[in-house]
Tab-separated table of C-alpha atoms in Angstrom:
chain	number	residue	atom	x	y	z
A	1	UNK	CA	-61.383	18.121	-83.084
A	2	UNK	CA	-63.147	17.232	-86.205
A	3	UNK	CA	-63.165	18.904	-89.469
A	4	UNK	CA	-67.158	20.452	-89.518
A	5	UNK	CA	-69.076	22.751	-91.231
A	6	UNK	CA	-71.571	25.473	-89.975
A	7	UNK	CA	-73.664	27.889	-91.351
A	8	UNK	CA	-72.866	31.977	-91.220
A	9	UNK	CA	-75.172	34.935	-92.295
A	10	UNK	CA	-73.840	38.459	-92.527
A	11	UNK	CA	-76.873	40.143	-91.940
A	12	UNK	CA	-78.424	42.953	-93.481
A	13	UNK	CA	-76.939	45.512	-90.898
A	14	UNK	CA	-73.859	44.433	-92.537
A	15	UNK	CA	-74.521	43.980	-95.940
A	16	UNK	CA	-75.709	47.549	-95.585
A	17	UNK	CA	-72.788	48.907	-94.263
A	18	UNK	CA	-70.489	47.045	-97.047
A	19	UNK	CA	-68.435	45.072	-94.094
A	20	UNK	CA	-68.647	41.512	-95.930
A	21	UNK	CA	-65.125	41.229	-96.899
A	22	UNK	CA	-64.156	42.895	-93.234
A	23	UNK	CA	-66.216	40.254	-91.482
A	24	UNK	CA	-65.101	37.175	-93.584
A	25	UNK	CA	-61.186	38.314	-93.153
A	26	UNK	CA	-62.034	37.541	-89.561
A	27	UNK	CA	-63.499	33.904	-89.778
A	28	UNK	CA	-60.675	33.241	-92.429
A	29	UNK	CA	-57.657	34.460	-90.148
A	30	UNK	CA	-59.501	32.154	-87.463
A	31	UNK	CA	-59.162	28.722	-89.831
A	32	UNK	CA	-62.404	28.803	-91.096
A	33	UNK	CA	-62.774	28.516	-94.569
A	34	UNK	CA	-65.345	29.726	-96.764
A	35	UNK	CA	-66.475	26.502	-98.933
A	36	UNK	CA	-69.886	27.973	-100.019
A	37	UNK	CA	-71.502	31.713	-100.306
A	38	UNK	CA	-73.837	33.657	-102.190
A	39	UNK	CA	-75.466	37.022	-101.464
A	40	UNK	CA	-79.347	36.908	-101.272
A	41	UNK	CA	-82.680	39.081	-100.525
A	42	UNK	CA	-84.770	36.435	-98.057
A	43	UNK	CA	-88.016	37.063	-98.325
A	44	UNK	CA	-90.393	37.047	-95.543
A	45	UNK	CA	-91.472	33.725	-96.146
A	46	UNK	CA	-88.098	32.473	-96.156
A	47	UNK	CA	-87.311	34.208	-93.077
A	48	UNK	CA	-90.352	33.005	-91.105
A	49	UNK	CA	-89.181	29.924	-92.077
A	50	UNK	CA	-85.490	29.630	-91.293
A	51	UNK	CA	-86.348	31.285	-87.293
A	52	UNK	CA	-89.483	29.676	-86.906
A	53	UNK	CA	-88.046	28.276	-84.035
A	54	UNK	CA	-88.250	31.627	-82.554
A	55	UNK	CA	-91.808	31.792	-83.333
A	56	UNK	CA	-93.426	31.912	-79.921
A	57	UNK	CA	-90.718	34.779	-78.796
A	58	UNK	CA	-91.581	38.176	-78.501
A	59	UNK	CA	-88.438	39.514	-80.987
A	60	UNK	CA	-89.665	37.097	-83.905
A	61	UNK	CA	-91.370	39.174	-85.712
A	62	UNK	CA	-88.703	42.221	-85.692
A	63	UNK	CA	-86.220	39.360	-86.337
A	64	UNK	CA	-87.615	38.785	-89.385
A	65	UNK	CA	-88.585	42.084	-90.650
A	66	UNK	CA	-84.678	43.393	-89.825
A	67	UNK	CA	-83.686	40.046	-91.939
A	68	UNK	CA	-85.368	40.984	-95.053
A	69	UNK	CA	-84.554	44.419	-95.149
A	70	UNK	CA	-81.433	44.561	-96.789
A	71	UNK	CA	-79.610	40.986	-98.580
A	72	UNK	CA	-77.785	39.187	-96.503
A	73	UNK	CA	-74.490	36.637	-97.136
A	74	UNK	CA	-75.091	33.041	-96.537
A	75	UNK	CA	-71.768	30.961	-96.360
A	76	UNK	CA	-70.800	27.625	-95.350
A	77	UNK	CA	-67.522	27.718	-93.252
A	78	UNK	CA	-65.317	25.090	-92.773
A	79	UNK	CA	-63.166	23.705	-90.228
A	80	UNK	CA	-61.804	22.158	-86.969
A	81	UNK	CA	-64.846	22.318	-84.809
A	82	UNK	CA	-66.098	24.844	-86.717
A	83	UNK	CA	-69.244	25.445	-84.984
A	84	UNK	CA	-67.605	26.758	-81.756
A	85	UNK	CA	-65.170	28.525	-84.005
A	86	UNK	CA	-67.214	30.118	-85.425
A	87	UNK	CA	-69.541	31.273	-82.649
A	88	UNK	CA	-66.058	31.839	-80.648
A	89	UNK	CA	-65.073	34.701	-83.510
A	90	UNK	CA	-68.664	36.290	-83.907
A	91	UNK	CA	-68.757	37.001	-79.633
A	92	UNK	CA	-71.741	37.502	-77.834
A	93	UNK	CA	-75.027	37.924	-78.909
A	94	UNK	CA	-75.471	41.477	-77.388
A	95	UNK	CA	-71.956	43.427	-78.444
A	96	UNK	CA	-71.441	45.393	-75.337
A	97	UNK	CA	-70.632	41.569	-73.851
A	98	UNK	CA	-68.978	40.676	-77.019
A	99	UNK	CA	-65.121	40.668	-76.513
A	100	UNK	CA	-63.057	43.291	-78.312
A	101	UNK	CA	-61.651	41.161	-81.027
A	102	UNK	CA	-65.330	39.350	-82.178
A	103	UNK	CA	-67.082	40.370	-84.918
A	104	UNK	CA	-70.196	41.749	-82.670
A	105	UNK	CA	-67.969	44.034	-80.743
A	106	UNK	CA	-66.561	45.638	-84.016
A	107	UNK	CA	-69.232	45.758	-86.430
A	108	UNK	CA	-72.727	44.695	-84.397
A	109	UNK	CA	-75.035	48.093	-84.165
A	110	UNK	CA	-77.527	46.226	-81.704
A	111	UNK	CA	-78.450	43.217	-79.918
A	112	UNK	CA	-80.589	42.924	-82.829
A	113	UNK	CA	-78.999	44.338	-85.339
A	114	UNK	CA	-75.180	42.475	-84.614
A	115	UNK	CA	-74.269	41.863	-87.960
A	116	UNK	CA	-73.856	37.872	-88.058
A	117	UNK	CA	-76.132	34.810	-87.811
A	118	UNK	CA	-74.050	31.319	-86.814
A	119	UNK	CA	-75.167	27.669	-85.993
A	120	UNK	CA	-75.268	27.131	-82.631
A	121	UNK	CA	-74.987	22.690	-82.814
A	122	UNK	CA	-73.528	20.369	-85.634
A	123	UNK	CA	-76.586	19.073	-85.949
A	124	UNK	CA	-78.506	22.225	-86.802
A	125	UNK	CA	-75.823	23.567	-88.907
A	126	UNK	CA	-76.689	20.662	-90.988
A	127	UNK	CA	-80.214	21.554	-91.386
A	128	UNK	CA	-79.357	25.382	-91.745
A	129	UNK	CA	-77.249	24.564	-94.310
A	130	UNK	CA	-79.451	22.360	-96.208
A	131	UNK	CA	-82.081	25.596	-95.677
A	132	UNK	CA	-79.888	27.474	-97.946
A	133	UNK	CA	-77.440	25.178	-100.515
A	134	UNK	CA	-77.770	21.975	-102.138
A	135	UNK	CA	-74.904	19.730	-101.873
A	136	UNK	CA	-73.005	20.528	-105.118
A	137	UNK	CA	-72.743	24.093	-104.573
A	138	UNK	CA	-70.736	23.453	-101.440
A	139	UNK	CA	-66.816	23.003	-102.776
A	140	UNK	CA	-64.097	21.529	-100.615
């Protein structure tokens, strides 16, 4: 596998509850490293934007009202295949699928509120990332 990077969010139910440093022991002790980070209040602008994709779906607009309610953690991780990684240690969207040892099952209070955002592609962790960091704050 190839050495990639993908975009994470600990989300506000998270930043809330103080469980950054729980959450990112978890993606470390996976391999993934954290190259970039910084702790941030998205607006609702900024939010709309980043899930427009999600527009036309009935949960957008709670999405993006439960993103801006607290900061959140942005972070670029790094790794081999880091994208499935990734995805692999935050579990299932909905945490009573989520296996034990993911990051939804432990921390996740909701569907909704479950505590991480994570590309799900290569090629849109590329544009996530670029959403949120310019090149030369990212450091190998």
């Amino acid at each position: 596998m190839a050495t990639e990077r993908t975009l994470s969010i600990i989300k506000p139910d998270a930043t809330r509850r103080n469980l950054t440093g729980k959450i990112n022991a978890l993606f470390e002790d996976a391999g993934l490293r954290i190259v970039a980070q910084k702790r941030i209040q998205l607006s609702e602008a900024q939010a709309g934007k980043f899930y427009e994709v999600h527009k036309e779906r009935p949960f957008y607009g709670s999405l993006v009202s439960s993103m801006t309610a607290a900061p959140v953690v942005v972070q670029v991780l790094e790794g081999e295949g880091a994208v499935l990684k990734n995805r692999d240690v935050m579990g299932a969207t909905d945490p009573k699928k989520a296996e034990p040892h993911t990051v939804r099952a432990q921390f996740a209070e909701s569907i909704e509120a479950n505590s991480v955002h994570g590309s799900d592609s290569p090629e849109n962790a590329a544009i996530e990332i670029a959403f949120f960091f310019a090149g030369t704050e990212i450091l190998p």
